[in-house]
Amino acid sequence: MLLNLNAKWLIIPALLLASIGLTGCSELLFRQTCVGLAKDMRYCLAPLPHDFAPATDKPLTQPRIKSTTEPTTKPAIMASQQTDSNTGVSSPQSFSQKVSIKVGKESHELLTQLELEGERMTLVGLAPLGQALFTLVYDGNTLSSEQSVLLGDNFKAEYLMAMMQLIYWPEQSIRAHLEGGHLVTGLCDASGDSLVNTSSCRQIYSQDTLISKSALQTHVVQIRYQQNVGDALWQAHISLTMPQAKFELEIEPI
């Protein structure tokens, strides 16, 4: 299967999830906070917004990954419940999700727990049977990850964290941290299904595509939200697609 350079880095995480029964030691890594979405387009992780609604999701069990070198800081999930209302979210929040990833004909599933507290965002990945895969911690400036050594150094879990922000962060925050791209929001194109539920979309186009004003404009990223009227964004069924990379991401709240 032929892949362009930018699509290759998006596919690495999905392919590595095939080792879904991972066990063993972990290593502490420091990651880049900007990820490439296409040629001359990238998204840089944004600080936590201030206007998230309270969450009611129950958190998954915190994976305890043994490491030969213990981190100097505890994961955000174990952090103090005290927060500063002037920075980040106003109170600790937790969102549990089932995530399905498809690249070409390959499909994988995992469970995720997204923790938001103060200025810190923590993303935990678990295999369907509960084995720990990775823990990502972003404090608004630096991104560190603790993951099974069997995943290898090329595992790019930061792409999943970036996708979470593209899905859930406010539009103005995404636009401020999106380089070389343009975010368009609105109702999704009609697909022939009955409009029982609200269906809205976010689409990201390259700047070059918009400048060309071609009738055949193709989005780089499309995010579709399926939710009942009155439901919070966190309760929506999410479908994210990147056609050029043959990449699909499905998120269901738990």
Coordinates of C-alpha atoms in Angstrom, one line a residue, residues 100-252:
S100 CA -12.1 2.2 17.0
I101 CA -9.3 2.9 14.5
K102 CA -9.4 1.8 10.9
V103 CA -6.5 2.2 8.4
G104 CA -7.3 0.7 5.0
K105 CA -8.6 -2.8 5.8
E106 CA -6.9 -3.0 9.2
S107 CA -9.2 -2.4 12.3
H108 CA -8.3 -2.0 16.0
E109 CA -10.1 -1.1 19.2
L110 CA -9.0 0.3 22.5
L111 CA -10.5 2.0 25.6
T112 CA -9.4 5.6 26.5
Q113 CA -9.8 7.7 29.5
L114 CA -9.5 11.5 29.1
E115 CA -8.8 13.4 32.3
L116 CA -8.9 17.2 32.5
E117 CA -7.7 19.0 35.6
G118 CA -6.4 22.5 36.1
E119 CA -4.0 23.1 33.2
R120 CA -3.3 19.4 32.7
M121 CA -4.7 17.0 30.1
T122 CA -4.1 13.2 30.6
L123 CA -5.0 10.5 28.0
V124 CA -4.8 6.9 29.1
G125 CA -5.0 4.0 26.5
L126 CA -6.1 0.5 27.5
A127 CA -6.5 -2.7 25.5
P128 CA -10.1 -4.1 25.4
L129 CA -9.1 -6.6 28.2
G130 CA -7.7 -3.8 30.4
Q131 CA -4.0 -4.0 29.7
A132 CA -2.2 -0.7 29.9
L133 CA -0.9 0.7 26.5
F134 CA 0.1 4.3 27.2
T135 CA -0.4 7.4 29.3
L136 CA 0.0 10.8 27.8
V137 CA 0.3 14.0 30.0
Y138 CA 0.2 17.5 28.6
D139 CA 0.6 20.4 31.0
G140 CA 0.0 23.2 28.4
N141 CA 3.7 23.4 27.5
T142 CA 5.3 20.0 27.4
L143 CA 4.0 16.5 26.5
S144 CA 5.3 13.4 28.1
S145 CA 4.2 9.8 27.7
E146 CA 4.7 6.5 29.5
Q147 CA 4.1 3.5 27.4
S148 CA 4.9 -0.2 27.1
V149 CA 8.4 -0.7 25.6
L150 CA 6.9 -3.3 23.3
L151 CA 5.2 -0.5 21.4
G152 CA 8.5 0.9 20.3
D153 CA 9.8 4.4 20.0
N154 CA 7.9 5.0 16.7
F155 CA 4.5 4.8 18.4
K156 CA 3.0 8.2 18.1
A157 CA 0.2 8.4 20.7
E158 CA 0.3 12.2 20.5
Y159 CA -1.7 12.0 17.3
L160 CA -4.6 10.6 19.2
M161 CA -4.4 13.4 21.8
A162 CA -4.3 15.9 18.9
M163 CA -7.4 14.3 17.4
M164 CA -9.2 14.5 20.7
Q165 CA -8.6 18.3 20.7
L166 CA -9.7 18.7 17.1
I167 CA -12.9 16.9 18.1
Y168 CA -13.8 18.5 21.5
W169 CA -11.9 21.8 21.8
P170 CA -13.7 25.1 21.0
E171 CA -13.5 26.3 17.4
Q172 CA -11.6 29.5 18.3
S173 CA -8.9 27.5 20.1
I174 CA -8.5 25.1 17.2
R175 CA -8.2 27.9 14.7
A176 CA -5.5 29.6 16.8
H177 CA -3.4 26.4 16.9
L178 CA -3.9 25.2 13.3
E179 CA -1.1 26.0 10.9
G180 CA -1.6 25.9 7.2
G181 CA -5.2 24.9 7.4
H182 CA -8.7 26.3 7.7
L183 CA -11.5 25.0 9.9
V184 CA -15.1 25.1 8.5
T185 CA -18.1 24.1 10.7
G186 CA -21.8 23.6 10.0
L187 CA -24.3 20.9 9.3
C188 CA -23.1 17.8 7.5
D189 CA -24.0 17.1 3.9
A190 CA -27.1 15.0 3.5
S191 CA -26.4 11.3 3.4
G192 CA -29.9 10.0 2.8
D193 CA -30.5 9.0 6.4
S194 CA -33.5 10.4 8.3
L195 CA -32.6 13.5 10.3
V196 CA -33.7 12.0 13.6
N197 CA -30.5 13.2 15.4
T198 CA -28.5 16.4 15.2
S199 CA -25.6 15.9 12.8
S200 CA -23.0 18.6 12.6
C201 CA -19.5 18.6 11.1
R202 CA -16.1 20.1 11.4
Q203 CA -14.0 20.1 8.3
I204 CA -10.3 21.1 7.9
Y205 CA -9.1 22.2 4.5
S206 CA -5.6 23.2 3.4
Q207 CA -4.9 26.8 2.7
D208 CA -3.8 26.0 -0.9
T209 CA -7.1 24.2 -1.6
L210 CA -9.2 27.2 -0.5
I211 CA -7.1 29.7 -2.4
S212 CA -7.5 27.7 -5.6
K213 CA -11.3 28.0 -5.3
S214 CA -11.7 24.7 -7.1
A215 CA -15.1 23.1 -7.2
L216 CA -13.4 19.8 -6.2
Q217 CA -12.1 21.0 -2.8
T218 CA -11.3 18.0 -0.7
H219 CA -11.1 18.2 3.1
V220 CA -8.1 16.9 4.9
V221 CA -10.0 16.1 8.1
Q222 CA -13.8 15.7 8.6
I223 CA -15.4 15.2 12.0
R224 CA -19.0 14.2 12.2
Y225 CA -21.0 14.5 15.4
Q226 CA -24.2 12.3 15.9
Q227 CA -26.1 13.3 19.0
N228 CA -29.6 13.7 20.3
V229 CA -31.0 17.2 20.7
G230 CA -29.9 18.5 24.1
D231 CA -27.0 16.1 24.5
A232 CA -23.6 17.5 25.5
L233 CA -20.7 17.3 23.0
W234 CA -19.1 14.6 25.1
Q235 CA -22.2 12.4 24.7
A236 CA -22.0 12.4 20.9
H237 CA -20.9 9.5 18.7
I238 CA -17.9 10.8 16.8
S239 CA -16.7 9.8 13.3
L240 CA -13.3 11.3 12.1
T241 CA -12.0 10.6 8.7
M242 CA -8.8 11.5 6.8
P243 CA -9.5 10.4 3.2
Q244 CA -5.9 11.0 1.9
A245 CA -4.5 8.7 4.7
K246 CA -7.4 6.2 4.5
F247 CA -7.7 6.8 8.2
E248 CA -11.0 6.5 10.2
L249 CA -11.6 7.0 13.9
E250 CA -14.8 6.2 15.7
I251 CA -15.5 7.3 19.3
E252 CA -18.4 6.1 21.5

